[in-house]
PDB file of C-alpha atoms and ligand atoms in Angstrom:
ATOM      1  CA  MET O 132     -12.891  -0.918 -10.518  1.00 97.00           C
ATOM      2  CA  THR O 133     -12.685   2.851 -10.143  1.00 98.00           C
ATOM      3  CA  ASP O 134     -10.036   4.593  -8.058  1.00 98.00           C
ATOM      4  CA  LYS O 135     -12.725   5.671  -5.613  1.00 98.00           C
ATOM      5  CA  GLU O 136     -14.076   2.136  -5.225  1.00 98.00           C
ATOM      6  CA  LEU O 137     -10.575   0.864  -4.519  1.00 98.00           C
ATOM      7  CA  MET O 138     -10.070   3.585  -1.921  1.00 98.00           C
ATOM      8  CA  LEU O 139     -13.319   2.576  -0.224  1.00 98.00           C
ATOM      9  CA  ARG O 140     -11.916  -0.953   0.019  1.00 98.00           C
ATOM     10  CA  ALA O 141      -8.795   0.495   1.655  1.00 98.00           C
ATOM     11  CA  ILE O 142     -10.973   2.351   4.160  1.00 98.00           C
ATOM     12  CA  SER O 143     -12.772  -0.913   5.009  1.00 98.00           C
ATOM     13  CA  ALA O 144      -9.448  -2.733   5.408  1.00 98.00           C
ATOM     14  CA  ARG O 145      -8.299  -0.012   7.788  1.00 98.00           C
ATOM     15  CA  GLU O 146     -10.970  -1.160  10.239  1.00 98.00           C
ATOM     16  CA  TYR O 147      -8.712  -4.119  11.035  1.00 98.00           C
ATOM     17  CA  ALA O 148      -5.602  -2.007  11.678  1.00 98.00           C
ATOM     18  CA  TYR O 149      -3.749  -3.200  14.749  1.00 98.00           C
ATOM     19  CA  ALA O 150      -2.027  -0.030  15.936  1.00 98.00           C
ATOM     20  CA  PRO O 151      -2.119   0.084  19.762  1.00 98.00           C
ATOM     21  CA  TYR O 152       1.288   1.810  19.964  1.00 98.00           C
ATOM     22  CA  SER O 153       1.176   4.596  17.391  1.00 98.00           C
ATOM     23  CA  GLY O 154      -2.584   4.946  17.080  1.00 98.00           C
ATOM     24  CA  PHE O 155      -1.993   5.587  13.370  1.00 98.00           C
ATOM     25  CA  ARG O 156      -4.255   3.272  11.401  1.00 98.00           C
ATOM     26  CA  VAL O 157      -3.608   2.478   7.746  1.00 98.00           C
ATOM     27  CA  GLY O 158      -5.535   0.539   5.126  1.00 98.00           C
ATOM     28  CA  ALA O 159      -4.496  -0.492   1.631  1.00 98.00           C
ATOM     29  CA  ALA O 160      -6.309  -2.114  -1.280  1.00 98.00           C
ATOM     30  CA  LEU O 161      -4.257  -3.614  -4.100  1.00 98.00           C
ATOM     31  CA  LEU O 162      -6.003  -4.438  -7.374  1.00 98.00           C
ATOM     32  CA  ALA O 163      -4.384  -7.344  -9.205  1.00 98.00           C
ATOM     33  CA  LYS O 164      -4.448  -7.646 -12.985  1.00 98.00           C
ATOM     34  CA  ASN O 165      -6.729 -10.681 -12.615  1.00 97.00           C
ATOM     35  CA  GLY O 166      -9.370  -8.451 -10.976  1.00 98.00           C
ATOM     36  CA  ALA O 167      -8.849  -9.673  -7.419  1.00 98.00           C
ATOM     37  CA  VAL O 168      -8.414  -7.120  -4.638  1.00 98.00           C
ATOM     38  CA  TYR O 169      -5.913  -7.810  -1.858  1.00 98.00           C
ATOM     39  CA  THR O 170      -6.415  -5.669   1.210  1.00 98.00           C
ATOM     40  CA  GLY O 171      -4.072  -4.954   4.085  1.00 98.00           C
ATOM     41  CA  CYS O 172      -3.777  -3.069   7.344  1.00 98.00           C
ATOM     42  CA  ASN O 173      -0.833  -2.184   9.517  1.00 98.00           C
ATOM     43  CA  VAL O 174       0.020  -4.722  12.188  1.00 98.00           C
ATOM     44  CA  GLU O 175       2.120  -3.327  15.037  1.00 98.00           C
ATOM     45  CA  ASN O 176       4.138  -5.175  17.657  1.00 98.00           C
ATOM     46  CA  ALA O 177       5.227  -4.512  21.233  1.00 98.00           C
ATOM     47  CA  SER O 178       8.806  -4.887  20.034  1.00 98.00           C
ATOM     48  CA  TYR O 179       8.064  -2.120  17.467  1.00 98.00           C
ATOM     49  CA  THR O 180      10.413  -3.148  14.633  1.00 97.00           C
ATOM     50  CA  PRO O 181       8.388  -6.227  13.571  1.00 98.00           C
ATOM     51  CA  THR O 182       5.550  -3.862  12.617  1.00 98.00           C
ATOM     52  CA  ASN O 183       4.238  -4.428   9.110  1.00 98.00           C
ATOM     53  CA  CYS O 184       2.704  -1.625   7.074  1.00 98.00           C
ATOM     54  CA  ALA O 185      -0.691  -1.936   5.418  1.00 98.00           C
ATOM     55  CA  GLU O 186       0.739  -1.814   1.894  1.00 98.00           C
ATOM     56  CA  ARG O 187       3.186  -4.619   2.525  1.00 98.00           C
ATOM     57  CA  THR O 188       0.481  -6.708   4.167  1.00 98.00           C
ATOM     58  CA  ALA O 189      -1.537  -6.403   0.951  1.00 98.00           C
ATOM     59  CA  VAL O 190       1.415  -7.150  -1.354  1.00 98.00           C
ATOM     60  CA  PHE O 191       2.563 -10.117   0.694  1.00 98.00           C
ATOM     61  CA  LYS O 192      -0.934 -11.563   0.860  1.00 98.00           C
ATOM     62  CA  ALA O 193      -1.123 -11.462  -2.948  1.00 98.00           C
ATOM     63  CA  VAL O 194       2.384 -12.766  -3.626  1.00 98.00           C
ATOM     64  CA  SER O 195       1.919 -15.560  -1.099  1.00 98.00           C
ATOM     65  CA  GLU O 196      -1.054 -16.700  -3.179  1.00 98.00           C
ATOM     66  CA  GLY O 197       0.937 -16.629  -6.416  1.00 98.00           C
ATOM     67  CA  ILE O 198      -0.305 -13.234  -7.641  1.00 98.00           C
ATOM     68  CA  LYS O 199       2.444 -10.864  -8.765  1.00 98.00           C
ATOM     69  CA  GLU O 200       0.867  -8.621 -11.404  1.00 98.00           C
ATOM     70  CA  PHE O 201      -0.855  -5.506 -10.176  1.00 98.00           C
ATOM     71  CA  GLU O 202      -2.964  -2.721 -11.651  1.00 98.00           C
ATOM     72  CA  LYS O 203      -3.057  -0.080  -8.892  1.00 98.00           C
ATOM     73  CA  ILE O 204      -3.160   0.454  -5.114  1.00 98.00           C
ATOM     74  CA  ALA O 205      -5.148   2.771  -2.837  1.00 98.00           C
ATOM     75  CA  ILE O 206      -3.838   3.808   0.585  1.00 98.00           C
ATOM     76  CA  VAL O 207      -5.528   5.643   3.452  1.00 98.00           C
ATOM     77  CA  GLY O 208      -4.297   6.408   6.945  1.00 98.00           C
ATOM     78  CA  GLY O 209      -4.773   8.609   9.940  1.00 97.00           C
ATOM     79  CA  MET O 210      -4.773   8.841  13.703  1.00 98.00           C
ATOM     80  CA  GLY O 211      -7.527   6.971  15.488  1.00 96.00           C
ATOM     81  CA  GLU O 212     -10.815   7.286  13.656  1.00 95.00           C
ATOM     82  CA  ASP O 213      -9.630  10.196  11.487  1.00 95.00           C
ATOM     83  CA  ILE O 214      -8.644   9.720   7.881  1.00 96.00           C
ATOM     84  CA  ALA O 215      -5.833  12.114   6.970  1.00 96.00           C
ATOM     85  CA  ASP O 216      -6.099  14.220   3.839  1.00 96.00           C
ATOM     86  CA  PHE O 217      -3.067  12.430   2.450  1.00 96.00           C
ATOM     87  CA  CYS O 218      -1.115   9.385   3.642  1.00 96.00           C
ATOM     88  CA  ALA O 219       1.878   8.568   1.463  1.00 97.00           C
ATOM     89  CA  PRO O 220       3.507   5.123   1.608  1.00 98.00           C
ATOM     90  CA  CYS O 221       6.753   4.790   3.544  1.00 98.00           C
ATOM     91  CA  GLY O 222      10.037   4.196   1.760  1.00 98.00           C
ATOM     92  CA  VAL O 223      10.125   0.493   2.548  1.00 98.00           C
ATOM     93  CA  CYS O 224       6.671  -0.014   1.041  1.00 98.00           C
ATOM     94  CA  ARG O 225       7.681   1.961  -2.060  1.00 98.00           C
ATOM     95  CA  GLN O 226      10.634  -0.380  -2.470  1.00 98.00           C
ATOM     96  CA  VAL O 227       8.428  -3.466  -2.052  1.00 98.00           C
ATOM     97  CA  LEU O 228       5.995  -2.132  -4.658  1.00 98.00           C
ATOM     98  CA  ALA O 229       8.935  -1.499  -7.008  1.00 98.00           C
ATOM     99  CA  GLU O 230       9.792  -5.196  -6.884  1.00 98.00           C
ATOM    100  CA  PHE O 231       6.519  -6.089  -8.605  1.00 98.00           C
ATOM    101  CA  CYS O 232       5.150  -2.951 -10.243  1.00 98.00           C
ATOM    102  CA  ASP O 233       6.139  -0.829 -13.249  1.00 96.00           C
ATOM    103  CA  PRO O 234       7.333   2.779 -12.843  1.00 97.00           C
ATOM    104  CA  ASN O 235       3.945   3.993 -14.127  1.00 98.00           C
ATOM    105  CA  PHE O 236       2.021   1.968 -11.493  1.00 98.00           C
ATOM    106  CA  PRO O 237      -0.727   4.233 -10.065  1.00 98.00           C
ATOM    107  CA  ILE O 238      -0.784   4.907  -6.322  1.00 98.00           C
ATOM    108  CA  ILE O 239      -4.095   6.385  -5.213  1.00 98.00           C
ATOM    109  CA  LEU O 240      -3.841   8.673  -2.205  1.00 98.00           C
ATOM    110  CA  GLY O 241      -5.995  11.219  -0.432  1.00 97.00           C
ATOM    111  CA  THR O 242      -9.644  10.765   0.445  1.00 97.00           C
ATOM    112  CA  PRO O 243     -12.574   9.371  -1.579  1.00 96.00           C
ATOM    113  CA  ASP O 244     -13.759  12.878  -2.432  1.00 96.00           C
ATOM    114  CA  ASN O 245     -10.300  14.300  -3.082  1.00 97.00           C
ATOM    115  CA  LEU O 246      -8.123  11.684  -4.733  1.00 97.00           C
ATOM    116  CA  SER O 247      -4.590  12.149  -5.968  1.00 97.00           C
ATOM    117  CA  VAL O 248      -2.978   9.609  -8.272  1.00 98.00           C
ATOM    118  CA  LEU O 249       0.805   9.490  -8.313  1.00 98.00           C
ATOM    119  CA  THR O 250       3.007   6.999 -10.099  1.00 98.00           C
ATOM    120  CA  LEU O 251       5.504   4.765  -8.390  1.00 98.00           C
ATOM    121  CA  ALA O 252       8.297   6.543 -10.281  1.00 98.00           C
ATOM    122  CA  GLN O 253       7.139   9.875  -8.874  1.00 98.00           C
ATOM    123  CA  LEU O 254       7.293   8.479  -5.339  1.00 98.00           C
ATOM    124  CA  LEU O 255      10.460   6.437  -5.837  1.00 98.00           C
ATOM    125  CA  PRO O 256      12.661   8.010  -8.525  1.00 98.00           C
ATOM    126  CA  HIS O 257      16.039   6.499  -9.442  1.00 96.00           C
ATOM    127  CA  SER O 258      15.114   3.301  -7.641  1.00 95.00           C
ATOM    128  CA  PHE O 259      17.294   0.276  -7.089  1.00 95.00           C
ATOM    129  CA  GLY O 260      15.807  -2.902  -8.503  1.00 94.00           C
ATOM    130  CA  LYS O 261      16.325  -6.339  -9.944  1.00 91.00           C
ATOM    131  CA  ALA O 262      17.822  -4.901 -13.145  1.00 91.00           C
ATOM    132  CA  ASP O 263      20.735  -3.585 -11.103  1.00 94.00           C
ATOM    133  CA  LEU O 264      21.634  -7.121 -10.078  1.00 94.00           C
ATOM    134  CA  HIS O 265      22.160  -8.251 -13.696  1.00 84.00           C
ATOM    135  CA  GLU O 266      25.174  -7.428 -15.812  1.00 69.00           C
TER     136      GLU O 266
HETATM  137  N1  THU A1081       2.352   2.733   8.292  1.00 66.50           N
HETATM  138  C1  THU A1081       1.772   2.031   7.277  1.00 66.50           C
HETATM  139  O1  THU A1081       1.018   1.096   7.505  1.00 66.50           O
HETATM  140  N2  THU A1081       2.072   2.383   6.009  1.00 66.50           N
HETATM  141  C2  THU A1081       2.912   3.393   5.672  1.00 66.50           C
HETATM  142  O2  THU A1081       3.282   3.517   4.514  1.00 66.50           O
HETATM  143  C3  THU A1081       3.354   4.334   6.692  1.00 66.50           C
HETATM  144  C4  THU A1081       3.281   3.828   8.093  1.00 66.50           C
HETATM  145  C5  THU A1081       2.062   2.345   9.673  1.00 66.50           C
HETATM  146  C6  THU A1081       3.216   1.699  10.396  1.00 66.50           C
HETATM  147  C7  THU A1081       2.880   1.987  11.837  1.00 66.50           C
HETATM  148  O3  THU A1081       2.023   0.969  12.318  1.00 66.50           O
HETATM  149  C8  THU A1081       2.117   3.295  11.796  1.00 66.50           C
HETATM  150  O4  THU A1081       1.715   3.482  10.445  1.00 66.50           O
HETATM  151  C9  THU A1081       2.912   4.494  12.254  1.00 66.50           C
HETATM  152  O5  THU A1081       4.119   4.575  11.571  1.00 66.50           O
END
C-alpha cells in the first residue's frame, strides 16, 4: 500500500471522529506487517481527560486483536471539515507508537497531495522505552 493510499484511509477514518468539544477531528490509518490496516479516530469525552487520540485508537485496536508489528502510519487532522496542512501526533501517541515500532518507523503526515514522511526517532528522539527497564 502506498503512503497516499494509507493517508486516504486515514481521511476516511476521520469521518467517524467524535470531537464535539474541540471540533478538531483526527483520523489515523496504521498498516500492520501482515497487510491489515487498523484505522482510528479521536474519541472525546465530556470529562475531557478520557479523550483518546486517533493514533492510539488505531494502535489499541490492533494490539487488542493480537497484532503488534507495524509497517507505517498515516495521520490527518483539522478543525471541522478542514484538513490541516500538517497534523503531528501528540507526545502521548508518539510514546505509544514507540512501544511497538522501531526508531525508523515511518509516520506519514500532511495531505494526500503534499505528504511528508518522518521517522518515529525524528519525532521522539532520546525516548524512554522497554530497554530502559532492563539491566
Ligand atoms: N488529537 C488526536 O487525535 N491526535 C493527536 O495526536 C493530537 C490530538 C485529538 C485529541 C482531541 O480530541 C483533539 O485532537 C484536540 O486536541
